[in-house]
């Protein structure tokens, strides 16, 4: 897949024309014939039902290339979108939106964050109002990835402003060509040329939708969002293993190849430290991701695995950042150049600390979940306070201490 990244870098999420189909259709066919297409999904949806653990083993390889997830039918944000339509969609919604998505014929967009705030959904203002048999959608969304090439959007909107936002928002399936859907501009990431990018600022202006455009039950958006984002976050973590391993591979090759100041870089202790730290950091992270994937398969309940998904989300940017910056350093000026991928990886690491929610918010989730397993001390002193423990231990063995020890 990596040759595709080099020859067609900007076309990953563009529905392919006939020219591109000649290249990618046979590749997709090979993937299907080897039973590796959309492996996160069950057989009833065209996948293999291998589950998250096996998906992780695959994704950590695919993460090395931008094109690979599309060729294997497991790219973000479509995997998460497909999962929630499979889970909550009606049969009609599934045949209209899910089937073409799973066949790899179209792309989708998840339109949730707003210009006023992304990390706090209680601030969302986009509103959907019932009007007879229709819903009318109004509002702004920001950083809706792949909107420009998606054939439909999943939009989160307030449907009942009189209750808590957790109970008053709904998800809508919105075809991209619905009148009133306006992509105001496409925003790029830092390294992309100004004015170009995949993340849209969208104005929804009197967008009229049929009553059956609601995905799942009305006012159920938060539950659906948690299902979707849980899956999406761990898929990013799986691919991050691949990116980080790629950086480590490059670091090691360079360390063995470059000779300076009397020895190879690989003989210098500082560089050995970079390699050892990177290997240990990556292996810890990888095992944590594999363990979390195993938990998802075992419990089939993202809420139950929330703590660990949030924890790997917290670790993810740091792992890629640390390994990519060490690899850049070992390559010297070449590493900082646009002939190597390190600065892009570093920018990607920063993005991983924002997309699907900022690190700070996920740390709060981890801490809250961890604290659920604890109780406050029942008095002024901590449970492990030695005088208190000693008093308790003495009380427990009082009879023995009085009788036996007293007679010694
Ligand atoms: C590459 C990329 C792709 C994205 N794709 C999509 C998409 O497809 N669909 C979509 O809907 N959104 C998407 N997003 C948006 C993303 O979900 C938001 O950027 C994210 O939720 C943060 O929201 P915000 O940018 O408005 O930052 P804000 O909410 O303004 O937060 C800014 C900063 O404030 C700090 N902060 C926030 N809350 C707390 C807290 N409780 N405690 C301490 N500090 C805090 C953090 O440092 C945070 O980074 C994408 C973002 C990126 C970068």
Short mmCIF file of N, CA and C in Angstrom, two decimals, residues 142-143 148 183-201:
data_model
loop_
_atom_site.label_atom_id
_atom_site.label_comp_id
_atom_site.label_asym_id
_atom_site.label_seq_id
_atom_site.Cartn_x
_atom_site.Cartn_y
_atom_site.Cartn_z
N UNK A 142 -17.91 21.98 13.00
CA UNK A 142 -16.51 22.29 12.67
C UNK A 142 -15.69 21.00 12.70
N UNK A 143 -14.70 20.94 11.82
CA UNK A 143 -13.80 19.80 11.73
C UNK A 143 -14.53 18.49 11.44
N UNK A 148 -16.16 16.67 2.47
CA UNK A 148 -16.17 17.04 1.05
C UNK A 148 -16.29 15.85 0.12
N UNK A 183 -20.89 23.33 2.79
CA UNK A 183 -19.50 23.28 3.30
C UNK A 183 -18.92 24.68 3.08
N UNK A 184 -18.75 25.40 4.18
CA UNK A 184 -18.30 26.79 4.07
C UNK A 184 -16.83 26.84 3.68
N UNK A 185 -16.02 25.99 4.31
CA UNK A 185 -14.63 25.84 3.85
C UNK A 185 -14.05 24.54 4.38
N UNK A 186 -13.03 24.06 3.69
CA UNK A 186 -12.32 22.86 4.12
C UNK A 186 -11.02 23.28 4.81
N UNK A 187 -10.88 22.86 6.04
CA UNK A 187 -9.74 23.29 6.84
C UNK A 187 -8.68 22.18 6.80
N UNK A 188 -7.42 22.60 6.65
CA UNK A 188 -6.33 21.62 6.61
C UNK A 188 -5.57 21.56 7.92
N UNK A 189 -4.71 20.57 8.04
CA UNK A 189 -3.84 20.49 9.22
C UNK A 189 -2.59 21.36 8.96
N UNK A 190 -1.82 21.59 10.02
CA UNK A 190 -0.73 22.57 9.97
C UNK A 190 0.21 22.45 8.79
N UNK A 191 0.52 21.22 8.39
CA UNK A 191 1.51 21.03 7.32
C UNK A 191 0.89 21.10 5.92
N UNK A 192 -0.45 21.24 5.85
CA UNK A 192 -1.10 21.27 4.55
C UNK A 192 -1.19 22.71 4.05
N UNK A 193 -1.23 22.91 2.73
CA UNK A 193 -1.31 24.29 2.22
C UNK A 193 -2.59 24.97 2.69
N UNK A 194 -2.48 26.25 3.01
CA UNK A 194 -3.65 27.01 3.47
C UNK A 194 -4.76 26.92 2.43
N UNK A 195 -5.97 26.71 2.92
CA UNK A 195 -7.12 26.64 2.00
C UNK A 195 -7.43 25.24 1.52
N UNK A 196 -6.58 24.28 1.86
CA UNK A 196 -6.84 22.89 1.46
C UNK A 196 -6.91 22.01 2.70
N UNK A 197 -7.79 21.04 2.68
CA UNK A 197 -7.85 20.14 3.83
C UNK A 197 -9.11 19.30 3.80
N UNK A 198 -9.18 18.40 4.77
CA UNK A 198 -10.27 17.42 4.78
C UNK A 198 -11.30 17.69 5.87
N UNK A 199 -11.13 18.75 6.64
CA UNK A 199 -11.96 18.94 7.83
C UNK A 199 -12.86 20.17 7.63
N UNK A 200 -14.15 19.91 7.48
CA UNK A 200 -15.03 20.97 7.00
C UNK A 200 -15.68 21.79 8.10
N UNK A 201 -15.81 23.09 7.81
CA UNK A 201 -16.74 23.94 8.57
C UNK A 201 -18.05 23.88 7.78
#
